[in-house]
Each structure stands twice: as C-alpha cells, then as structure tokens.
Amino acid sequence: MGSTYFDQVSEAAAHLRQALAGRAPRIGIVLGSGLGAVADAVQDAVAIPYGQIPNFPQSTVEGHSGRMICGTLGGTAVMVMQGRVHAYEGYSPAEVTFPMRVLGALGIRAVVLTNAAGGIQQGYSIGQLVALADHINFMGWNPLTGPNEPRFACIPGAGLRFFDMTEAYSQALRVIARQAAQEEGFSLEEGVYLATSGPSFETPAEIRVFRTIGATLVGMSTVPETIVARHMGIEVLGISCVTNLAAGLGATPLSHEEVFEAGRKVEHRLAALLTRLAPRIAAHVDGKA
Ligand code: HPA
C-alpha cells in the first residue's frame, strides 16, 4: 500500500539483517541451475527460505532451491543465493533483480554470479567453467527501464541514470579467479555470455547468429543481475558452467535434465574455487575502500 520498490527492498534487507544478527555479508554469490550444492561448502550456515523474506520472489524451476544461505566461505562472510528467478517464469524485470538490490542494501561490494550455459565456442567441454569477460543483452529488455533510483547506490558516484558498462565484469576479479583456478588444477578461460529471455532453447540458426556477433556462451540469466549490480557500483565476477553444447553443435537434443546433470558434476569444483576465491575477493574490495 503505497510502498515503493525501494521501500520493499529496504524491508527485505531489514528482515535479513535482523535474522543475521550483525553478521554482515561481504560478498554475494548466486548459484545457477544444478550448482546449488555449493551452498553445502558454507560454514556456520544459516539458511533462510525465500518465502520468509518479505517481498522476495519465489523460484518455480526445478534445480533452484530458493534459500539465502548466510555463513562463511574460506573464513569470509558471504550471502549465497541458492536459486534465482527468471523472467520466463513470469516475473517482471524488477522482480528478477529484486534479490540483487537486497544484496546491495545489505552492503556487499562484490558478487559472484554463476550460471549454466550452452557452449557456442568450439573446444568447450561439458562441465568446463568459464569466467565472463563480457555479455550481450539479447533479452529484449533492461531491468533499469523506468525512473532512476539513485538511493540504490552502494558507493559514492554510483546509482546514475547512465553509467559505464565497459568493465561490466571486473578485470581484477577475473585475474584473481584465474589464479585461484590454476591453484585448483584447472584453467579458467574467458568467454562472452549472451542472454536470451528463454524458456525455449535456441535454434541452430540463432546459435550461428550468436557466434557471428561474438558470443561464446548462451544462457537465460545473469545479465539483468550484472546490470543492476553495476548500477549500484558492485563488482561482478561471472562464472558459467558449460552444461551442454549449444543447439546444433552436439549430437543430441537439449534438455533441462542434461543441463542439471552437468551442473551436478561440476558443483564440487565450483565450491572449491569459490572457497579459495571468497577471501581474496574480500581483500580486493577492501583494498579499494
Ligand atoms: N541455452 C540457453 N540456456 C542454457 C543452455 C543453452 O544451451 N544451457 C544451459 N542454459
């Protein structure tokens, strides 16, 4: 009743702050399809179902649990979102990015956005993790359409109507992630993620177009969250898990089960990477403060 979107975000954040009793998260982590078990690596975890958070959207997709897990990863206070909502479920752009606004209101300075993605670039293997160097917004909408709300800014100078997206995915965090992956014994390539609105997978002709315009990965999430995070001045690390070869590139038809299963196989590697990364990301954002 008369409450604005900003008020609704503030209310959700206030509820979480109370539930966390002073344990402020330093970093947000969003887990994509089939990658939910990363939450098991969180120590001293307190899990809050989305349904208990005022105004919070609920995921309807299998493989997206719908809980906020607050605890520590590698000794760093994190807030892990186990499950996200998508526009194809019928949610508005404002609802899709509501959780990211709440993370911003809780004071995070960096977010790791993970997702399941189809591999467009030749040579990608199933289960490979790829750091996002950039994205292409092919969703047909932008979550910031509408009046600008400068109060969402997390750092001075953020919250602008027009803002730079040259480094949507932090170069510094990519360097840190590549180093951590190497220590874990694998190499983290970089790719360009193209987001469609879904929910249908792409046609082979669409994939040929996407390759031609520079995409190496395709998925149905992440881009709205990245845009909103950058609006607030939050640094973004994007990590895709290649769960399948994109349409027309593999021998079998695409299915959600395939995506989900591939995610399950790599979630332990992702958990190890994130555990190693969390303290370094925190040190990086602290160094800038
Ligand atoms: N296309 C779109 N989204 C996806 C895919 C894909 O091939 N795999 C996992 N998410």
Short mmCIF file of C-alpha atoms and ligand atoms in Angstrom, two decimals:
data_model
loop_
_atom_site.label_atom_id
_atom_site.label_comp_id
_atom_site.label_asym_id
_atom_site.label_seq_id
_atom_site.Cartn_x
_atom_site.Cartn_y
_atom_site.Cartn_z
CA MET A 1 0.00 0.00 0.00
CA GLY A 2 1.83 2.99 -1.33
CA SER A 3 5.19 1.40 -0.67
CA THR A 4 7.77 1.93 -3.37
CA TYR A 5 10.12 -0.65 -4.84
CA PHE A 6 12.91 0.96 -2.82
CA ASP A 7 10.85 0.53 0.37
CA GLN A 8 10.18 -3.14 -0.47
CA VAL A 9 13.90 -3.78 -0.95
CA SER A 10 14.67 -1.97 2.32
CA GLU A 11 12.06 -4.07 4.14
CA ALA A 12 13.55 -7.34 2.84
CA ALA A 13 17.06 -6.19 3.75
CA ALA A 14 15.95 -5.14 7.25
CA HIS A 15 14.38 -8.58 7.79
CA LEU A 16 17.59 -10.33 6.72
CA ARG A 17 19.77 -8.02 8.81
CA GLN A 18 17.73 -8.95 11.86
CA ALA A 19 17.87 -12.67 11.04
CA LEU A 20 21.65 -12.43 10.64
CA ALA A 21 22.14 -10.69 13.97
CA GLY A 22 25.03 -8.50 12.92
CA ARG A 23 26.80 -10.94 10.61
CA ALA A 24 27.02 -8.66 7.60
CA PRO A 25 27.94 -10.44 4.35
CA ARG A 26 30.91 -9.06 2.43
CA ILE A 27 30.22 -10.92 -0.79
CA GLY A 28 27.11 -12.20 -2.58
CA ILE A 29 27.08 -15.43 -4.55
CA VAL A 30 24.25 -16.52 -6.84
CA LEU A 31 24.09 -20.20 -7.75
CA GLY A 32 22.79 -21.29 -11.15
CA SER A 33 20.95 -24.42 -12.31
CA GLY A 34 22.35 -27.62 -10.83
CA LEU A 35 25.01 -25.68 -8.90
CA GLY A 36 23.08 -25.43 -5.63
CA ALA A 37 25.28 -27.78 -3.62
CA VAL A 38 27.95 -25.10 -3.47
CA ALA A 39 25.87 -23.91 -0.52
CA ASP A 40 26.99 -27.05 1.38
CA ALA A 41 30.53 -25.64 1.48
CA VAL A 42 29.33 -22.67 3.54
CA GLN A 43 30.40 -22.89 7.19
CA ASP A 44 28.27 -21.80 10.16
CA ALA A 45 25.39 -21.56 7.73
CA VAL A 46 22.03 -20.03 8.49
CA ALA A 47 19.50 -20.80 5.74
CA ILE A 48 16.54 -18.52 5.21
CA PRO A 49 13.88 -19.70 2.73
CA TYR A 50 12.91 -17.01 0.22
CA GLY A 51 9.31 -17.46 1.38
CA GLN A 52 10.24 -15.99 4.78
CA ILE A 53 11.75 -12.82 3.34
CA PRO A 54 9.22 -10.01 2.78
CA ASN A 55 8.52 -9.23 -0.90
CA PHE A 56 11.03 -11.83 -2.12
CA PRO A 57 10.22 -13.66 -5.40
CA GLN A 58 9.99 -17.48 -5.28
CA SER A 59 11.64 -19.69 -7.89
CA THR A 60 9.44 -22.18 -9.71
CA VAL A 61 12.20 -24.03 -11.59
CA GLU A 62 13.45 -27.46 -10.62
CA GLY A 63 17.08 -27.21 -9.55
CA HIS A 64 16.66 -23.79 -7.95
CA SER A 65 16.05 -24.31 -4.25
CA GLY A 66 15.14 -20.84 -3.12
CA ARG A 67 17.11 -20.14 0.05
CA MET A 68 19.51 -17.49 1.26
CA ILE A 69 22.47 -19.15 2.94
CA CYS A 70 24.44 -16.88 5.19
CA GLY A 71 27.74 -18.03 6.64
CA THR A 72 31.42 -18.07 5.81
CA LEU A 73 33.38 -19.37 2.86
CA GLY A 74 37.13 -19.55 3.33
CA GLY A 75 36.60 -17.50 6.50
CA THR A 76 34.81 -14.67 4.67
CA ALA A 77 31.21 -13.71 5.43
CA VAL A 78 29.09 -14.48 2.38
CA MET A 79 25.44 -14.48 1.39
CA VAL A 80 24.72 -17.31 -1.03
CA MET A 81 21.53 -17.33 -3.06
CA GLN A 82 20.59 -20.93 -3.73
CA GLY A 83 18.23 -20.38 -6.63
CA ARG A 84 17.18 -17.35 -8.64
CA VAL A 85 14.06 -16.32 -10.52
CA HIS A 86 13.88 -15.70 -14.25
CA ALA A 87 11.69 -13.55 -16.48
CA TYR A 88 10.45 -16.68 -18.29
CA GLU A 89 8.72 -17.76 -15.06
CA GLY A 90 6.51 -14.72 -15.47
CA TYR A 91 8.45 -12.34 -13.21
CA SER A 92 8.89 -8.69 -14.11
CA PRO A 93 12.38 -7.24 -14.60
CA ALA A 94 12.01 -5.53 -11.20
CA GLU A 95 11.23 -8.88 -9.53
CA VAL A 96 14.08 -10.70 -11.31
CA THR A 97 16.57 -8.17 -9.96
CA PHE A 98 14.95 -7.66 -6.54
CA PRO A 99 17.37 -10.09 -4.78
CA MET A 100 20.38 -8.27 -6.22
CA ARG A 101 19.02 -4.98 -4.87
CA VAL A 102 18.61 -6.62 -1.46
CA LEU A 103 22.21 -7.88 -1.51
CA GLY A 104 23.29 -4.33 -2.32
CA ALA A 105 21.23 -2.94 0.57
CA LEU A 106 22.95 -5.47 2.88
CA GLY A 107 26.27 -3.90 1.99
CA ILE A 108 28.00 -6.37 -0.31
CA ARG A 109 30.69 -4.86 -2.51
CA ALA A 110 31.22 -7.79 -4.90
CA VAL A 111 29.01 -10.52 -6.28
CA VAL A 112 29.79 -13.82 -7.99
CA LEU A 113 27.08 -14.69 -10.50
CA THR A 114 27.14 -18.32 -11.64
CA ASN A 115 25.01 -19.92 -14.30
CA ALA A 116 24.52 -22.94 -16.51
CA ALA A 117 25.21 -22.10 -20.13
CA GLY A 118 25.29 -23.65 -23.56
CA GLY A 119 28.75 -23.63 -25.13
CA ILE A 120 28.96 -21.91 -28.51
CA GLN A 121 32.73 -21.73 -28.88
CA GLN A 122 34.35 -24.79 -30.38
CA GLY A 123 36.56 -26.63 -27.93
CA TYR A 124 34.47 -26.07 -24.82
CA SER A 125 33.86 -29.30 -22.93
CA ILE A 126 30.85 -30.24 -20.83
CA GLY A 127 31.43 -29.23 -17.22
CA GLN A 128 34.01 -26.60 -18.10
CA LEU A 129 33.93 -23.41 -16.02
CA VAL A 130 34.37 -20.17 -17.96
CA ALA A 131 34.80 -16.66 -16.50
CA LEU A 132 32.71 -13.99 -18.20
CA ALA A 133 34.72 -11.25 -19.85
CA ASP A 134 31.63 -9.50 -21.22
CA HIS A 135 28.00 -10.03 -22.12
CA ILE A 136 25.45 -9.38 -24.85
CA ASN A 137 21.96 -8.47 -23.68
CA PHE A 138 19.65 -10.28 -26.12
CA MET A 139 16.73 -10.44 -23.68
CA GLY A 140 14.91 -7.55 -25.31
CA TRP A 141 14.61 -5.60 -22.06
CA ASN A 142 16.74 -3.82 -19.50
CA PRO A 143 15.96 -4.04 -15.76
CA LEU A 144 16.68 -0.33 -15.31
CA THR A 145 13.87 0.82 -17.59
CA GLY A 146 11.75 3.29 -15.62
CA PRO A 147 12.61 6.11 -13.21
CA ASN A 148 16.17 6.03 -11.89
CA GLU A 149 16.52 5.35 -8.15
CA PRO A 150 19.86 6.82 -7.01
CA ARG A 151 19.31 5.62 -3.42
CA PHE A 152 20.31 2.11 -4.55
CA ALA A 153 23.93 3.27 -4.91
CA CYS A 154 26.35 1.26 -2.74
CA ILE A 155 29.36 3.50 -3.32
CA PRO A 156 29.73 7.24 -3.97
CA GLY A 157 29.22 8.05 -7.64
CA ALA A 158 27.02 5.02 -8.38
CA GLY A 159 23.25 4.97 -8.95
CA LEU A 160 23.38 7.08 -12.09
CA ARG A 161 20.82 7.13 -14.89
CA PHE A 162 23.57 6.42 -17.44
CA PHE A 163 26.63 4.50 -16.37
CA ASP A 164 29.60 2.78 -17.91
CA MET A 165 29.50 -0.93 -18.79
CA THR A 166 32.98 -1.13 -20.32
CA GLU A 167 34.10 -3.35 -17.46
CA ALA A 168 30.80 -4.98 -16.54
CA TYR A 169 32.81 -7.98 -15.33
CA SER A 170 35.71 -6.86 -13.16
CA GLN A 171 39.10 -7.36 -14.76
CA ALA A 172 40.71 -7.57 -11.33
CA LEU A 173 38.31 -10.29 -10.15
CA ARG A 174 38.93 -12.24 -13.36
CA VAL A 175 42.67 -12.21 -12.68
CA ILE A 176 42.08 -13.36 -9.10
CA ALA A 177 39.73 -16.12 -10.32
CA ARG A 178 42.15 -17.37 -12.98
CA GLN A 179 44.93 -17.63 -10.38
CA ALA A 180 42.68 -19.48 -7.91
CA ALA A 181 41.55 -21.91 -10.64
CA GLN A 182 45.16 -22.63 -11.53
CA GLU A 183 45.85 -23.46 -7.88
CA GLU A 184 42.86 -25.82 -8.01
CA GLY A 185 44.45 -27.52 -11.00
CA PHE A 186 42.35 -26.27 -13.89
CA SER A 187 42.44 -23.38 -16.30
CA LEU A 188 39.68 -20.80 -16.36
CA GLU A 189 39.13 -19.48 -19.86
CA GLU A 190 37.22 -16.29 -20.53
CA GLY A 191 34.09 -16.03 -22.64
CA VAL A 192 31.27 -13.73 -23.75
CA TYR A 193 27.82 -14.65 -22.41
CA LEU A 194 24.73 -13.91 -24.45
CA ALA A 195 21.42 -13.91 -22.57
CA THR A 196 18.11 -14.75 -24.19
CA SER A 197 14.77 -14.49 -22.42
CA GLY A 198 14.11 -18.24 -22.83
CA PRO A 199 12.45 -20.52 -21.87
CA SER A 200 12.84 -22.34 -25.19
CA PHE A 201 16.40 -23.26 -26.01
CA GLU A 202 17.79 -21.67 -29.15
CA THR A 203 17.54 -22.86 -32.73
CA PRO A 204 20.75 -23.80 -34.57
CA ALA A 205 20.28 -20.72 -36.79
CA GLU A 206 20.13 -18.48 -33.71
CA ILE A 207 23.30 -20.06 -32.37
CA ARG A 208 25.06 -19.33 -35.69
CA VAL A 209 23.98 -15.68 -35.38
CA PHE A 210 25.16 -15.50 -31.76
CA ARG A 211 28.56 -16.92 -32.69
CA THR A 212 28.89 -14.41 -35.50
CA ILE A 213 28.21 -11.48 -33.18
CA GLY A 214 30.83 -12.61 -30.69
CA ALA A 215 29.09 -14.82 -28.11
CA THR A 216 30.86 -17.92 -26.81
CA LEU A 217 28.17 -18.89 -24.25
CA VAL A 218 24.38 -18.70 -24.18
CA GLY A 219 22.01 -18.71 -21.22
CA MET A 220 18.87 -17.20 -19.72
CA SER A 221 20.08 -15.35 -16.63
CA THR A 222 22.91 -13.26 -15.14
CA VAL A 223 22.74 -10.24 -17.48
CA PRO A 224 19.92 -8.44 -15.59
CA GLU A 225 21.72 -9.04 -12.29
CA THR A 226 25.00 -7.77 -13.70
CA ILE A 227 23.35 -4.59 -15.00
CA VAL A 228 21.71 -3.88 -11.64
CA ALA A 229 24.89 -4.72 -9.69
CA ARG A 230 26.88 -2.28 -11.83
CA HIS A 231 24.20 0.38 -11.31
CA MET A 232 24.86 0.05 -7.57
CA GLY A 233 28.65 0.05 -8.00
CA ILE A 234 29.06 -3.61 -7.04
CA GLU A 235 31.91 -5.51 -8.72
CA VAL A 236 30.85 -8.60 -10.65
CA LEU A 237 32.57 -11.90 -11.29
CA GLY A 238 30.57 -14.06 -13.72
CA ILE A 239 31.21 -17.79 -13.99
CA SER A 240 29.42 -20.04 -16.48
CA CYS A 241 29.33 -23.79 -16.28
CA VAL A 242 29.14 -25.22 -19.79
CA THR A 243 26.38 -27.78 -19.30
CA ASN A 244 25.82 -28.65 -22.95
CA LEU A 245 26.93 -27.73 -26.43
CA ALA A 246 24.59 -25.07 -27.84
CA ALA A 247 21.81 -26.10 -30.22
CA GLY A 248 23.01 -27.65 -33.45
CA LEU A 249 26.55 -28.23 -32.17
CA GLY A 250 26.03 -31.51 -30.31
CA ALA A 251 24.64 -34.88 -31.32
CA THR A 252 21.62 -34.91 -29.01
CA PRO A 253 18.64 -32.62 -28.39
CA LEU A 254 18.92 -30.20 -25.44
CA SER A 255 17.08 -30.86 -22.19
CA HIS A 256 16.88 -29.35 -18.74
CA GLU A 257 17.89 -32.73 -17.29
CA GLU A 258 21.14 -32.62 -19.25
CA VAL A 259 21.82 -29.09 -18.02
CA PHE A 260 21.04 -30.07 -14.45
CA GLU A 261 23.17 -33.24 -14.51
CA ALA A 262 26.20 -31.45 -15.95
CA GLY A 263 25.90 -28.85 -13.21
CA ARG A 264 25.86 -31.54 -10.56
CA LYS A 265 29.13 -32.96 -11.84
CA VAL A 266 31.00 -29.70 -11.54
CA GLU A 267 29.48 -28.13 -8.44
CA HIS A 268 32.24 -29.54 -6.18
CA ARG A 269 34.92 -27.97 -8.33
CA LEU A 270 32.98 -24.72 -8.24
CA ALA A 271 32.66 -24.95 -4.44
CA ALA A 272 36.43 -25.40 -4.08
CA LEU A 273 37.06 -22.46 -6.39
CA LEU A 274 34.64 -20.19 -4.54
CA THR A 275 36.06 -21.18 -1.14
CA ARG A 276 39.51 -20.18 -2.35
CA LEU A 277 38.20 -17.04 -4.00
CA ALA A 278 35.98 -15.54 -1.30
CA PRO A 279 38.75 -14.18 0.99
CA ARG A 280 40.69 -12.82 -2.00
CA ILE A 281 37.65 -11.06 -3.40
CA ALA A 282 37.02 -9.56 0.05
CA ALA A 283 40.65 -8.42 0.27
CA HIS A 284 40.35 -6.87 -3.19
CA VAL A 285 37.22 -4.85 -2.40
CA ASP A 286 38.65 -3.81 0.98
CA GLY A 287 41.83 -2.64 -0.69
CA LYS A 288 39.79 -0.22 -2.77
CA ALA A 289 37.78 1.17 0.14
N1 HPA B 1 20.79 -22.30 -23.97
C1 HPA B 1 20.22 -21.44 -23.09
N2 HPA B 1 20.35 -21.57 -21.77
C2 HPA B 1 21.07 -22.60 -21.31
C3 HPA B 1 21.66 -23.54 -22.16
C4 HPA B 1 21.52 -23.38 -23.56
O1 HPA B 1 22.02 -24.16 -24.39
N3 HPA B 1 22.30 -24.44 -21.36
C5 HPA B 1 22.08 -24.06 -20.09
N4 HPA B 1 21.34 -22.95 -20.04
#
